[in-house]
PDB file of C-alpha atoms and ligand atoms in Angstrom:
ATOM      1  CA  MET A   1     -12.463   2.328   4.408  1.00 76.00           C
ATOM      2  CA  ASN A   2     -12.553   3.403   8.086  1.00 84.00           C
ATOM      3  CA  LYS A   3     -10.270   6.071   9.532  1.00 84.00           C
ATOM      4  CA  ASN A   4      -7.772   3.657  11.108  1.00 86.00           C
ATOM      5  CA  LEU A   5      -7.422   1.673   7.935  1.00 91.00           C
ATOM      6  CA  LYS A   6      -7.020   4.857   5.917  1.00 92.00           C
ATOM      7  CA  SER A   7      -4.130   6.112   8.024  1.00 93.00           C
ATOM      8  CA  ALA A   8      -2.592   2.625   7.951  1.00 95.00           C
ATOM      9  CA  SER A   9      -2.919   2.709   4.159  1.00 96.00           C
ATOM     10  CA  LYS A  10      -1.110   6.064   3.999  1.00 95.00           C
ATOM     11  CA  PHE A  11       1.659   4.685   6.186  1.00 96.00           C
ATOM     12  CA  LEU A  12       1.889   1.596   3.974  1.00 97.00           C
ATOM     13  CA  SER A  13       2.262   3.893   0.920  1.00 97.00           C
ATOM     14  CA  LEU A  14       5.077   5.745   2.650  1.00 97.00           C
ATOM     15  CA  LEU A  15       6.884   2.496   3.528  1.00 98.00           C
ATOM     16  CA  LEU A  16       6.460   0.784   0.171  1.00 98.00           C
ATOM     17  CA  ARG A  17       7.058   3.798  -2.080  1.00 97.00           C
ATOM     18  CA  HIS A  18       9.490   5.983  -0.225  1.00 97.00           C
ATOM     19  CA  GLN A  19      10.933   4.847   3.118  1.00 97.00           C
ATOM     20  CA  PRO A  20      11.071   1.094   3.820  1.00 98.00           C
ATOM     21  CA  GLU A  21      13.938   1.862   6.194  1.00 97.00           C
ATOM     22  CA  LYS A  22      11.446   3.414   8.624  1.00 96.00           C
ATOM     23  CA  LEU A  23      10.608  -0.138   9.710  1.00 96.00           C
ATOM     24  CA  ALA A  24      13.912  -1.689   8.620  1.00 97.00           C
ATOM     25  CA  LEU A  25      12.083  -3.611   5.879  1.00 98.00           C
ATOM     26  CA  ASN A  26      13.968  -5.716   3.359  1.00 98.00           C
ATOM     27  CA  MET A  27      12.666  -4.690  -0.049  1.00 98.00           C
ATOM     28  CA  ASP A  28      13.771  -6.575  -3.143  1.00 97.00           C
ATOM     29  CA  ASP A  29      14.662  -4.799  -6.377  1.00 97.00           C
ATOM     30  CA  GLU A  30      11.094  -5.171  -7.649  1.00 97.00           C
ATOM     31  CA  GLY A  31       9.678  -3.434  -4.596  1.00 98.00           C
ATOM     32  CA  TRP A  32       8.298  -6.511  -2.791  1.00 98.00           C
ATOM     33  CA  VAL A  33       8.273  -6.775   1.014  1.00 98.00           C
ATOM     34  CA  GLU A  34       7.325  -9.842   3.095  1.00 98.00           C
ATOM     35  CA  ILE A  35       3.955  -9.326   4.786  1.00 98.00           C
ATOM     36  CA  GLY A  36       5.237 -11.276   7.818  1.00 97.00           C
ATOM     37  CA  GLU A  37       8.132  -8.866   8.184  1.00 97.00           C
ATOM     38  CA  LEU A  38       5.811  -5.842   7.950  1.00 97.00           C
ATOM     39  CA  VAL A  39       3.670  -7.285  10.737  1.00 97.00           C
ATOM     40  CA  ALA A  40       6.659  -8.192  12.938  1.00 97.00           C
ATOM     41  CA  ASN A  41       8.561  -4.934  12.426  1.00 97.00           C
ATOM     42  CA  SER A  42       5.505  -2.755  12.992  1.00 95.00           C
ATOM     43  CA  ALA A  43       4.559  -4.427  16.293  1.00 93.00           C
ATOM     44  CA  SER A  44       6.122  -1.721  18.459  1.00 88.00           C
ATOM     45  CA  ASN A  45       5.273   1.129  16.057  1.00 87.00           C
ATOM     46  CA  ASN A  46       2.499   3.747  16.371  1.00 85.00           C
ATOM     47  CA  VAL A  47       0.677   2.213  13.451  1.00 86.00           C
ATOM     48  CA  SER A  48       0.999  -1.560  13.710  1.00 91.00           C
ATOM     49  CA  PHE A  49      -0.185  -3.917  10.991  1.00 96.00           C
ATOM     50  CA  THR A  50      -1.832  -7.306  11.220  1.00 95.00           C
ATOM     51  CA  GLU A  51      -1.821  -9.605   8.222  1.00 96.00           C
ATOM     52  CA  GLN A  52      -5.583  -9.216   7.924  1.00 96.00           C
ATOM     53  CA  MET A  53      -5.287  -5.416   7.910  1.00 95.00           C
ATOM     54  CA  ILE A  54      -2.779  -5.510   5.090  1.00 97.00           C
ATOM     55  CA  ARG A  55      -5.010  -7.779   3.013  1.00 96.00           C
ATOM     56  CA  GLU A  56      -7.972  -5.492   3.677  1.00 96.00           C
ATOM     57  CA  ILE A  57      -6.008  -2.371   2.693  1.00 96.00           C
ATOM     58  CA  VAL A  58      -4.885  -4.026  -0.539  1.00 96.00           C
ATOM     59  CA  ALA A  59      -8.397  -5.215  -1.384  1.00 95.00           C
ATOM     60  CA  SER A  60     -10.193  -1.980  -0.559  1.00 93.00           C
ATOM     61  CA  SER A  61      -7.739   0.663  -1.808  1.00 89.00           C
ATOM     62  CA  ASP A  62      -9.817   2.990  -4.007  1.00 86.00           C
ATOM     63  CA  LYS A  63      -6.995   3.323  -6.509  1.00 88.00           C
ATOM     64  CA  GLN A  64      -5.633  -0.217  -6.145  1.00 93.00           C
ATOM     65  CA  ARG A  65      -2.404   1.211  -4.831  1.00 95.00           C
ATOM     66  CA  PHE A  66      -0.970  -2.157  -3.755  1.00 97.00           C
ATOM     67  CA  ALA A  67      -0.585  -5.703  -5.006  1.00 96.00           C
ATOM     68  CA  ILE A  68       0.035  -9.044  -3.284  1.00 96.00           C
ATOM     69  CA  ASP A  69       2.227 -11.500  -5.181  1.00 96.00           C
ATOM     70  CA  ARG A  70       1.264 -14.977  -6.386  1.00 93.00           C
ATOM     71  CA  SER A  71       2.642 -16.655  -3.292  1.00 95.00           C
ATOM     72  CA  GLY A  72       0.314 -14.478  -1.222  1.00 95.00           C
ATOM     73  CA  LYS A  73       3.212 -13.634   1.063  1.00 97.00           C
ATOM     74  CA  ARG A  74       4.559 -10.375  -0.327  1.00 98.00           C
ATOM     75  CA  VAL A  75       3.129  -6.923  -0.944  1.00 98.00           C
ATOM     76  CA  ARG A  76       4.281  -3.938  -3.013  1.00 97.00           C
ATOM     77  CA  ALA A  77       3.014  -0.566  -4.245  1.00 97.00           C
ATOM     78  CA  ASN A  78       1.788  -0.568  -7.852  1.00 95.00           C
ATOM     79  CA  GLN A  79       3.284   2.850  -8.635  1.00 94.00           C
ATOM     80  CA  GLY A  80       4.343   6.176  -7.180  1.00 95.00           C
ATOM     81  CA  HIS A  81       7.791   5.145  -5.908  1.00 96.00           C
ATOM     82  CA  SER A  82      10.590   7.559  -5.263  1.00 96.00           C
ATOM     83  CA  ILE A  83      12.979   4.686  -4.508  1.00 96.00           C
ATOM     84  CA  ASP A  84      14.478   2.960  -7.488  1.00 95.00           C
ATOM     85  CA  VAL A  85      12.476  -0.241  -8.029  1.00 96.00           C
ATOM     86  CA  ASN A  86      11.936  -2.295 -11.163  1.00 96.00           C
ATOM     87  CA  LEU A  87       8.185  -2.739 -11.719  1.00 94.00           C
ATOM     88  CA  ASN A  88       8.776  -4.556 -15.031  1.00 90.00           C
ATOM     89  CA  LEU A  89       6.439  -2.119 -16.731  1.00 93.00           C
ATOM     90  CA  GLU A  90       5.693  -2.833 -20.360  1.00 87.00           C
ATOM     91  CA  VAL A  91       5.576  -0.161 -23.010  1.00 94.00           C
ATOM     92  CA  VAL A  92       1.912   0.380 -23.935  1.00 96.00           C
ATOM     93  CA  ASP A  93       0.355   2.360 -26.777  1.00 96.00           C
ATOM     94  CA  PRO A  94      -1.173   5.494 -25.250  1.00 97.00           C
ATOM     95  CA  PRO A  95      -4.521   7.027 -26.214  1.00 98.00           C
ATOM     96  CA  LEU A  96      -4.332  10.135 -28.407  1.00 98.00           C
ATOM     97  CA  VAL A  97      -4.596  12.437 -25.422  1.00 98.00           C
ATOM     98  CA  LEU A  98      -3.910  12.107 -21.685  1.00 98.00           C
ATOM     99  CA  TYR A  99      -4.195  14.711 -18.925  1.00 98.00           C
ATOM    100  CA  HIS A 100      -2.078  16.074 -16.113  1.00 98.00           C
ATOM    101  CA  GLY A 101      -3.547  17.924 -13.143  1.00 98.00           C
ATOM    102  CA  THR A 102      -1.386  20.298 -11.172  1.00 98.00           C
ATOM    103  CA  ALA A 103      -1.669  23.463  -9.071  1.00 98.00           C
ATOM    104  CA  ASP A 104      -1.884  26.874 -10.735  1.00 97.00           C
ATOM    105  CA  ARG A 105       1.381  28.026  -9.136  1.00 98.00           C
ATOM    106  CA  ASN A 106       3.280  25.372 -11.165  1.00 98.00           C
ATOM    107  CA  VAL A 107       1.960  26.451 -14.561  1.00 98.00           C
ATOM    108  CA  GLU A 108       4.648  28.930 -15.511  1.00 98.00           C
ATOM    109  CA  SER A 109       7.468  26.576 -14.659  1.00 98.00           C
ATOM    110  CA  ILE A 110       5.760  23.653 -16.462  1.00 98.00           C
ATOM    111  CA  LEU A 111       5.303  25.753 -19.610  1.00 98.00           C
ATOM    112  CA  HIS A 112       9.018  26.485 -19.447  1.00 98.00           C
ATOM    113  CA  ASP A 113      10.490  23.069 -18.526  1.00 98.00           C
ATOM    114  CA  GLY A 114       7.681  20.646 -19.355  1.00 98.00           C
ATOM    115  CA  LEU A 115       6.521  18.021 -16.849  1.00 98.00           C
ATOM    116  CA  ILE A 116       9.397  16.764 -14.737  1.00 98.00           C
ATOM    117  CA  LYS A 117       9.130  13.715 -12.493  1.00 95.00           C
ATOM    118  CA  GLN A 118      10.385  15.502  -9.374  1.00 92.00           C
ATOM    119  CA  SER A 119      10.950  12.927  -6.625  1.00 93.00           C
ATOM    120  CA  ARG A 120       9.012  10.066  -8.243  1.00 94.00           C
ATOM    121  CA  GLN A 121      10.238   7.575 -10.816  1.00 94.00           C
ATOM    122  CA  HIS A 122       7.868   8.846 -13.518  1.00 96.00           C
ATOM    123  CA  VAL A 123       5.630  11.726 -14.511  1.00 98.00           C
ATOM    124  CA  HIS A 124       2.045  10.603 -13.803  1.00 97.00           C
ATOM    125  CA  LEU A 125      -0.699  11.193 -16.380  1.00 98.00           C
ATOM    126  CA  SER A 126      -4.436  10.593 -16.055  1.00 97.00           C
ATOM    127  CA  ALA A 127      -6.830   9.007 -18.521  1.00 97.00           C
ATOM    128  CA  THR A 128      -9.651  11.420 -17.717  1.00 97.00           C
ATOM    129  CA  ILE A 129     -10.010  15.122 -16.975  1.00 98.00           C
ATOM    130  CA  GLU A 130     -11.846  14.276 -13.771  1.00 98.00           C
ATOM    131  CA  THR A 131      -8.971  12.177 -12.417  1.00 97.00           C
ATOM    132  CA  ALA A 132      -6.475  14.861 -13.425  1.00 98.00           C
ATOM    133  CA  LYS A 133      -8.524  17.408 -11.520  1.00 98.00           C
ATOM    134  CA  ASN A 134      -8.465  15.246  -8.401  1.00 97.00           C
ATOM    135  CA  VAL A 135      -4.701  14.802  -8.668  1.00 97.00           C
ATOM    136  CA  GLY A 136      -4.190  18.555  -9.171  1.00 98.00           C
ATOM    137  CA  GLN A 137      -6.383  19.392  -6.197  1.00 97.00           C
ATOM    138  CA  ARG A 138      -3.927  17.650  -3.883  1.00 95.00           C
ATOM    139  CA  HIS A 139      -1.460  20.446  -4.591  1.00 95.00           C
ATOM    140  CA  GLY A 140      -3.670  23.562  -4.642  1.00 95.00           C
ATOM    141  CA  ARG A 141      -6.018  25.259  -7.088  1.00 97.00           C
ATOM    142  CA  PRO A 142      -6.204  22.686  -9.890  1.00 98.00           C
ATOM    143  CA  VAL A 143      -5.166  23.371 -13.460  1.00 98.00           C
ATOM    144  CA  ILE A 144      -5.263  20.767 -16.206  1.00 98.00           C
ATOM    145  CA  PHE A 145      -2.920  20.215 -19.114  1.00 98.00           C
ATOM    146  CA  SER A 146      -3.720  17.986 -22.045  1.00 98.00           C
ATOM    147  CA  VAL A 147      -0.826  15.924 -23.357  1.00 98.00           C
ATOM    148  CA  ASP A 148      -0.517  15.244 -27.080  1.00 98.00           C
ATOM    149  CA  CYS A 149       0.413  11.562 -26.781  1.00 98.00           C
ATOM    150  CA  GLU A 150       0.048  10.919 -30.476  1.00 97.00           C
ATOM    151  CA  ARG A 151       2.853  13.323 -31.306  1.00 98.00           C
ATOM    152  CA  MET A 152       4.939  12.127 -28.361  1.00 98.00           C
ATOM    153  CA  LYS A 153       4.606   8.544 -29.557  1.00 96.00           C
ATOM    154  CA  THR A 154       5.716   9.551 -33.032  1.00 94.00           C
ATOM    155  CA  GLY A 155       8.636  11.288 -31.373  1.00 94.00           C
ATOM    156  CA  GLY A 156       9.698   7.983 -29.761  1.00 95.00           C
ATOM    157  CA  PHE A 157       8.569   8.597 -26.184  1.00 97.00           C
ATOM    158  CA  ALA A 158       7.725   5.421 -24.226  1.00 96.00           C
ATOM    159  CA  PHE A 159       4.481   5.233 -22.287  1.00 98.00           C
ATOM    160  CA  PHE A 160       3.882   2.742 -19.473  1.00 97.00           C
ATOM    161  CA  LYS A 161       0.719   1.847 -17.616  1.00 95.00           C
ATOM    162  CA  SER A 162       0.815   0.767 -13.981  1.00 93.00           C
ATOM    163  CA  LYS A 163      -1.283  -2.152 -12.714  1.00 89.00           C
ATOM    164  CA  ASN A 164      -3.817   0.331 -11.369  1.00 90.00           C
ATOM    165  CA  GLY A 165      -4.222   2.264 -14.612  1.00 91.00           C
ATOM    166  CA  VAL A 166      -1.955   5.271 -14.058  1.00 94.00           C
ATOM    167  CA  TRP A 167      -0.069   6.357 -17.189  1.00 97.00           C
ATOM    168  CA  LEU A 168       3.639   6.899 -16.650  1.00 97.00           C
ATOM    169  CA  VAL A 169       6.274   8.639 -18.763  1.00 97.00           C
ATOM    170  CA  ASP A 170       9.784   9.855 -18.155  1.00 96.00           C
ATOM    171  CA  HIS A 171       9.272  13.477 -19.159  1.00 97.00           C
ATOM    172  CA  VAL A 172       6.797  15.594 -21.125  1.00 98.00           C
ATOM    173  CA  PRO A 173       8.488  18.502 -22.960  1.00 98.00           C
ATOM    174  CA  SER A 174       6.336  21.625 -23.012  1.00 98.00           C
ATOM    175  CA  GLU A 175       5.792  21.465 -26.786  1.00 98.00           C
ATOM    176  CA  PHE A 176       3.398  18.534 -26.171  1.00 98.00           C
ATOM    177  CA  LEU A 177       1.380  20.340 -23.497  1.00 98.00           C
ATOM    178  CA  ALA A 178      -1.691  22.550 -23.830  1.00 98.00           C
ATOM    179  CA  LEU A 179      -3.477  24.328 -20.993  1.00 97.00           C
ATOM    180  CA  MET A 180      -7.156  23.445 -20.867  1.00 96.00           C
TER     181      MET A 180
HETATM  182  C1  HQG B 201       4.559  19.215 -10.623  1.00 72.19           C
HETATM  183  C2  HQG B 201      -1.357  10.253  -6.524  1.00 72.19           C
HETATM  184  C3  HQG B 201       6.826  22.847 -11.530  1.00 72.19           C
HETATM  185  C4  HQG B 201       3.453  18.272 -11.026  1.00 72.19           C
HETATM  186  C5  HQG B 201      -2.008  10.698  -7.809  1.00 72.19           C
HETATM  187  C6  HQG B 201       2.927  17.872  -9.641  1.00 72.19           C
HETATM  188  C7  HQG B 201      -0.952  10.452  -8.872  1.00 72.19           C
HETATM  189  C8  HQG B 201       6.129  20.682 -11.850  1.00 72.19           C
HETATM  190  C9  HQG B 201       4.191  17.882  -8.784  1.00 72.19           C
HETATM  191  C10 HQG B 201       0.331  10.353  -8.108  1.00 72.19           C
HETATM  192  C11 HQG B 201       6.935  20.569 -13.001  1.00 72.19           C
HETATM  193  C12 HQG B 201       4.694  16.507  -8.454  1.00 72.19           C
HETATM  194  C13 HQG B 201       1.311  11.382  -8.579  1.00 72.19           C
HETATM  195  C14 HQG B 201       7.701  21.688 -13.393  1.00 72.19           C
HETATM  196  C15 HQG B 201       5.909  18.703 -12.729  1.00 72.19           C
HETATM  197  N1  HQG B 201       7.610  22.813 -12.626  1.00 72.19           N
HETATM  198  N2  HQG B 201       6.079  21.814 -11.119  1.00 72.19           N
HETATM  199  N3  HQG B 201       8.487  21.696 -14.475  1.00 72.19           N
HETATM  200  N4  HQG B 201       6.778  19.328 -13.523  1.00 72.19           N
HETATM  201  N5  HQG B 201       5.510  19.506 -11.712  1.00 72.19           N
HETATM  202  O1  HQG B 201       2.797  14.152  -6.165  1.00 72.19           O
HETATM  203  O2  HQG B 201       1.401  13.765 -10.594  1.00 72.19           O
HETATM  204  O3  HQG B 201      -2.945   8.949  -4.187  1.00 72.19           O
HETATM  205  O4  HQG B 201       5.009  13.726  -7.362  1.00 72.19           O
HETATM  206  O5  HQG B 201       2.484  18.910 -11.806  1.00 72.19           O
HETATM  207  O6  HQG B 201      -3.190  10.010  -8.061  1.00 72.19           O
HETATM  208  O7  HQG B 201       0.733  15.140  -8.539  1.00 72.19           O
HETATM  209  O8  HQG B 201      -0.466   8.846  -4.042  1.00 72.19           O
HETATM  210  O9  HQG B 201       2.952  13.894  -8.694  1.00 72.19           O
HETATM  211  O10 HQG B 201       2.016  18.813  -9.166  1.00 72.19           O
HETATM  212  O11 HQG B 201      -1.126   9.323  -9.636  1.00 72.19           O
HETATM  213  O12 HQG B 201      -1.739   6.922  -4.980  1.00 72.19           O
HETATM  214  O13 HQG B 201       5.181  18.564  -9.546  1.00 72.19           O
HETATM  215  O14 HQG B 201       0.008  10.523  -6.726  1.00 72.19           O
HETATM  216  O15 HQG B 201      -1.587   8.932  -6.268  1.00 72.19           O
HETATM  217  O16 HQG B 201       3.816  15.942  -7.515  1.00 72.19           O
HETATM  218  O17 HQG B 201       0.785  12.691  -8.391  1.00 72.19           O
HETATM  219  P1  HQG B 201       3.669  14.380  -7.342  1.00 72.19           P
HETATM  220  P2  HQG B 201       1.408  13.958  -9.112  1.00 72.19           P
HETATM  221  P3  HQG B 201      -1.702   8.380  -4.754  1.00 72.19           P
END
Protein backbone atom coordinates (compact mmCIF):
# COMPACT_ATOMS: atom_id res chain seq x y z
CA MET A 1 0.00 0.00 0.00
CA ASN A 2 1.53 3.38 -0.95
CA LYS A 3 1.96 6.24 1.51
CA ASN A 4 -1.11 8.20 0.40
CA LEU A 5 -3.33 5.18 0.60
CA LYS A 6 -1.92 4.30 4.01
CA SER A 7 -2.74 7.70 5.49
CA ALA A 8 -6.17 7.56 3.84
CA SER A 9 -6.66 4.15 5.45
CA LYS A 10 -5.77 5.55 8.88
CA PHE A 11 -8.22 8.39 8.37
CA LEU A 12 -10.89 5.91 7.29
CA SER A 13 -10.26 3.93 10.52
CA LEU A 14 -10.70 7.09 12.55
CA LEU A 15 -13.98 7.96 10.79
CA LEU A 16 -15.50 4.48 10.86
CA ARG A 17 -14.39 3.46 14.36
CA HIS A 18 -14.31 6.63 16.37
CA GLN A 19 -15.41 9.93 14.81
CA PRO A 20 -17.86 9.78 11.87
CA GLU A 21 -18.92 13.29 12.87
CA LYS A 22 -15.60 14.62 11.55
CA LEU A 23 -17.13 14.41 8.07
CA ALA A 24 -20.76 14.61 9.21
CA LEU A 25 -21.29 11.00 8.11
CA ASN A 26 -24.56 9.20 8.75
CA MET A 27 -23.64 5.89 10.34
CA ASP A 28 -26.32 3.29 10.99
CA ASP A 29 -26.45 1.27 14.20
CA GLU A 30 -24.39 -1.51 12.62
CA GLY A 31 -21.60 0.88 11.72
CA TRP A 32 -22.27 1.15 7.97
CA VAL A 33 -21.65 4.38 6.04
CA GLU A 34 -22.58 5.09 2.39
CA ILE A 35 -19.46 5.16 0.21
CA GLY A 36 -21.06 7.94 -1.89
CA GLU A 37 -21.46 10.08 1.21
CA LEU A 38 -17.83 9.49 2.24
CA VAL A 39 -16.68 10.63 -1.19
CA ALA A 40 -18.98 13.68 -1.25
CA ASN A 41 -18.29 14.80 2.32
CA SER A 42 -14.53 14.40 2.00
CA ALA A 43 -14.28 16.47 -1.20
CA SER A 44 -13.16 19.64 0.58
CA ASN A 45 -11.15 17.79 3.26
CA ASN A 46 -7.36 17.39 3.52
CA VAL A 47 -7.66 13.71 2.78
CA SER A 48 -10.35 13.26 0.14
CA PHE A 49 -11.62 9.86 -0.94
CA THR A 50 -12.64 8.58 -4.35
CA GLU A 51 -14.79 5.48 -4.62
CA GLN A 52 -11.89 3.62 -6.20
CA MET A 53 -9.58 4.57 -3.32
CA ILE A 54 -12.03 3.23 -0.78
CA ARG A 55 -12.36 -0.06 -2.64
CA GLU A 56 -8.57 -0.32 -2.88
CA ILE A 57 -8.11 0.39 0.84
CA VAL A 58 -10.68 -2.27 1.72
CA ALA A 59 -9.12 -4.84 -0.61
CA SER A 60 -5.51 -4.22 0.38
CA SER A 61 -5.78 -3.63 4.14
CA ASP A 62 -3.19 -5.96 5.70
CA LYS A 63 -5.51 -6.79 8.58
CA GLN A 64 -8.77 -6.64 6.60
CA ARG A 65 -9.87 -3.74 8.74
CA PHE A 66 -12.92 -2.89 6.60
CA ALA A 67 -15.81 -4.58 4.84
CA ILE A 68 -18.12 -3.53 1.99
CA ASP A 69 -21.71 -4.73 2.26
CA ARG A 70 -23.58 -6.96 -0.19
CA SER A 71 -25.05 -4.03 -2.06
CA GLY A 72 -21.50 -2.80 -2.68
CA LYS A 73 -22.56 0.66 -1.58
CA ARG A 74 -21.65 0.77 2.10
CA VAL A 75 -18.45 0.35 4.09
CA ARG A 76 -17.72 -0.28 7.78
CA ALA A 77 -14.83 -1.18 10.08
CA ASN A 78 -14.69 -4.86 11.06
CA GLN A 79 -13.66 -4.12 14.66
CA GLY A 80 -11.91 -1.66 16.94
CA HIS A 81 -14.81 0.76 17.45
CA SER A 82 -15.09 3.10 20.37
CA ILE A 83 -18.56 4.20 19.24
CA ASP A 84 -21.39 1.92 20.16
CA VAL A 85 -22.19 -0.15 17.05
CA ASN A 86 -23.81 -3.55 16.72
CA LEU A 87 -21.52 -5.81 14.66
CA ASN A 88 -23.84 -8.82 15.18
CA LEU A 89 -20.89 -10.81 16.46
CA GLU A 90 -21.57 -14.44 17.20
CA VAL A 91 -20.26 -16.21 20.26
CA VAL A 92 -17.45 -18.54 19.12
CA ASP A 93 -15.60 -21.27 21.00
CA PRO A 94 -12.11 -19.95 21.74
CA PRO A 95 -8.88 -21.95 21.49
CA LEU A 96 -7.41 -23.09 24.81
CA VAL A 97 -5.07 -20.12 24.96
CA LEU A 98 -5.02 -16.65 23.39
CA TYR A 99 -2.52 -13.82 23.85
CA HIS A 100 -2.56 -10.13 24.67
CA GLY A 101 0.34 -7.82 23.87
CA THR A 102 0.77 -4.62 25.82
CA ALA A 103 3.50 -2.24 26.97
CA ASP A 104 5.58 -3.03 30.06
CA ARG A 105 4.33 0.07 31.89
CA ASN A 106 0.78 -1.42 31.92
CA VAL A 107 1.75 -4.72 33.53
CA GLU A 108 1.27 -3.79 37.16
CA SER A 109 -2.15 -2.30 36.59
CA ILE A 110 -3.23 -5.27 34.41
CA LEU A 111 -2.16 -7.74 37.10
CA HIS A 112 -4.31 -5.78 39.52
CA ASP A 113 -7.44 -5.06 37.44
CA GLY A 114 -7.20 -7.57 34.60
CA LEU A 115 -7.60 -6.49 30.96
CA ILE A 116 -10.07 -3.64 30.63
CA LYS A 117 -11.44 -2.48 27.29
CA GLN A 118 -10.51 1.18 27.82
CA SER A 119 -12.06 3.25 25.02
CA ARG A 120 -12.90 0.36 22.68
CA GLN A 121 -15.97 -1.87 22.72
CA HIS A 122 -13.97 -4.99 23.60
CA VAL A 123 -10.66 -6.23 24.92
CA HIS A 124 -8.68 -7.47 21.90
CA LEU A 125 -6.84 -10.81 22.03
CA SER A 126 -4.49 -12.33 19.47
CA ALA A 127 -4.33 -15.89 18.19
CA THR A 128 -0.53 -15.94 18.05
CA ILE A 129 2.34 -14.65 20.17
CA GLU A 130 3.75 -12.88 17.14
CA THR A 131 0.57 -10.87 16.55
CA ALA A 132 0.35 -10.04 20.25
CA LYS A 133 3.91 -8.75 20.12
CA ASN A 134 3.07 -6.50 17.18
CA VAL A 135 0.01 -5.13 18.99
CA GLY A 136 2.04 -4.52 22.17
CA GLN A 137 4.78 -2.75 20.25
CA ARG A 138 2.33 -0.02 19.26
CA HIS A 139 2.27 1.08 22.89
CA GLY A 140 5.92 0.72 23.97
CA ARG A 141 8.23 -2.08 25.05
CA PRO A 142 6.08 -5.15 24.38
CA VAL A 143 5.05 -7.63 27.05
CA ILE A 144 2.83 -10.62 26.38
CA PHE A 145 0.18 -12.21 28.55
CA SER A 146 -1.33 -15.60 27.86
CA VAL A 147 -5.04 -15.88 28.52
CA ASP A 148 -6.48 -19.12 29.89
CA CYS A 149 -9.54 -19.24 27.62
CA GLU A 150 -10.46 -22.75 28.64
CA ARG A 151 -11.05 -21.69 32.23
CA MET A 152 -12.74 -18.46 31.14
CA LYS A 153 -15.12 -20.42 28.94
CA THR A 154 -15.97 -22.72 31.83
CA GLY A 155 -16.57 -19.59 33.87
CA GLY A 156 -19.20 -18.44 31.34
CA PHE A 157 -17.25 -15.71 29.55
CA ALA A 158 -18.35 -15.08 25.94
CA PHE A 159 -15.74 -14.90 23.20
CA PHE A 160 -16.38 -13.27 19.83
CA LYS A 161 -14.32 -13.28 16.66
CA SER A 162 -14.36 -10.32 14.29
CA LYS A 163 -14.53 -10.80 10.51
CA ASN A 164 -10.78 -10.23 10.33
CA GLY A 165 -9.88 -12.80 12.97
CA VAL A 166 -9.40 -10.65 16.07
CA TRP A 167 -10.67 -12.28 19.28
CA LEU A 168 -12.87 -10.03 21.39
CA VAL A 169 -14.04 -10.30 24.99
CA ASP A 170 -15.63 -7.93 27.45
CA HIS A 171 -13.07 -8.24 30.22
CA VAL A 172 -10.29 -10.60 31.32
CA PRO A 173 -9.95 -10.80 35.13
CA SER A 174 -6.34 -11.13 36.24
CA GLU A 175 -6.83 -14.68 37.56
CA PHE A 176 -6.93 -15.86 33.91
CA LEU A 177 -3.73 -14.05 32.92
CA ALA A 178 -0.12 -15.24 33.02
CA LEU A 179 2.93 -13.19 32.05
CA MET A 180 5.01 -14.93 29.41
C1 LIG B 1 -4.11 -1.71 27.95
C2 LIG B 1 -4.97 -2.77 16.53
C3 LIG B 1 -3.52 -0.69 32.16
C4 LIG B 1 -4.03 -2.76 26.87
C5 LIG B 1 -4.47 -4.07 17.09
C6 LIG B 1 -3.63 -1.89 25.67
C7 LIG B 1 -5.61 -4.58 17.96
C8 LIG B 1 -4.52 -1.75 30.39
C9 LIG B 1 -4.36 -0.57 25.96
C10 LIG B 1 -6.44 -3.36 18.22
C11 LIG B 1 -5.41 -2.41 31.26
C12 LIG B 1 -5.56 -0.36 25.09
C13 LIG B 1 -6.56 -3.10 19.69
C14 LIG B 1 -5.30 -2.17 32.64
C15 LIG B 1 -5.86 -3.04 29.25
N1 LIG B 1 -4.33 -1.30 33.05
N2 LIG B 1 -3.58 -0.90 30.84
N3 LIG B 1 -6.08 -2.75 33.56
N4 LIG B 1 -6.23 -3.21 30.52
N5 LIG B 1 -4.83 -2.17 29.15
O1 LIG B 1 -5.29 0.26 21.36
O2 LIG B 1 -5.46 -4.29 22.36
O3 LIG B 1 -4.21 -1.74 13.69
O4 LIG B 1 -7.41 0.12 22.78
O5 LIG B 1 -3.07 -3.74 27.16
O6 LIG B 1 -4.13 -4.97 16.08
O7 LIG B 1 -3.64 -2.51 22.05
O8 LIG B 1 -6.03 -0.52 14.87
O9 LIG B 1 -6.10 -1.92 22.41
O10 LIG B 1 -2.25 -1.68 25.65
O11 LIG B 1 -6.39 -5.56 17.40
O12 LIG B 1 -6.59 -2.32 13.24
O13 LIG B 1 -4.77 -0.64 27.32
O14 LIG B 1 -5.81 -2.27 17.54
O15 LIG B 1 -5.63 -2.93 15.35
O16 LIG B 1 -5.11 -0.06 23.80
O17 LIG B 1 -5.27 -2.89 20.26
P1 LIG B 1 -6.01 -0.32 22.52
P2 LIG B 1 -5.03 -2.96 21.83
P3 LIG B 1 -5.60 -1.79 14.20
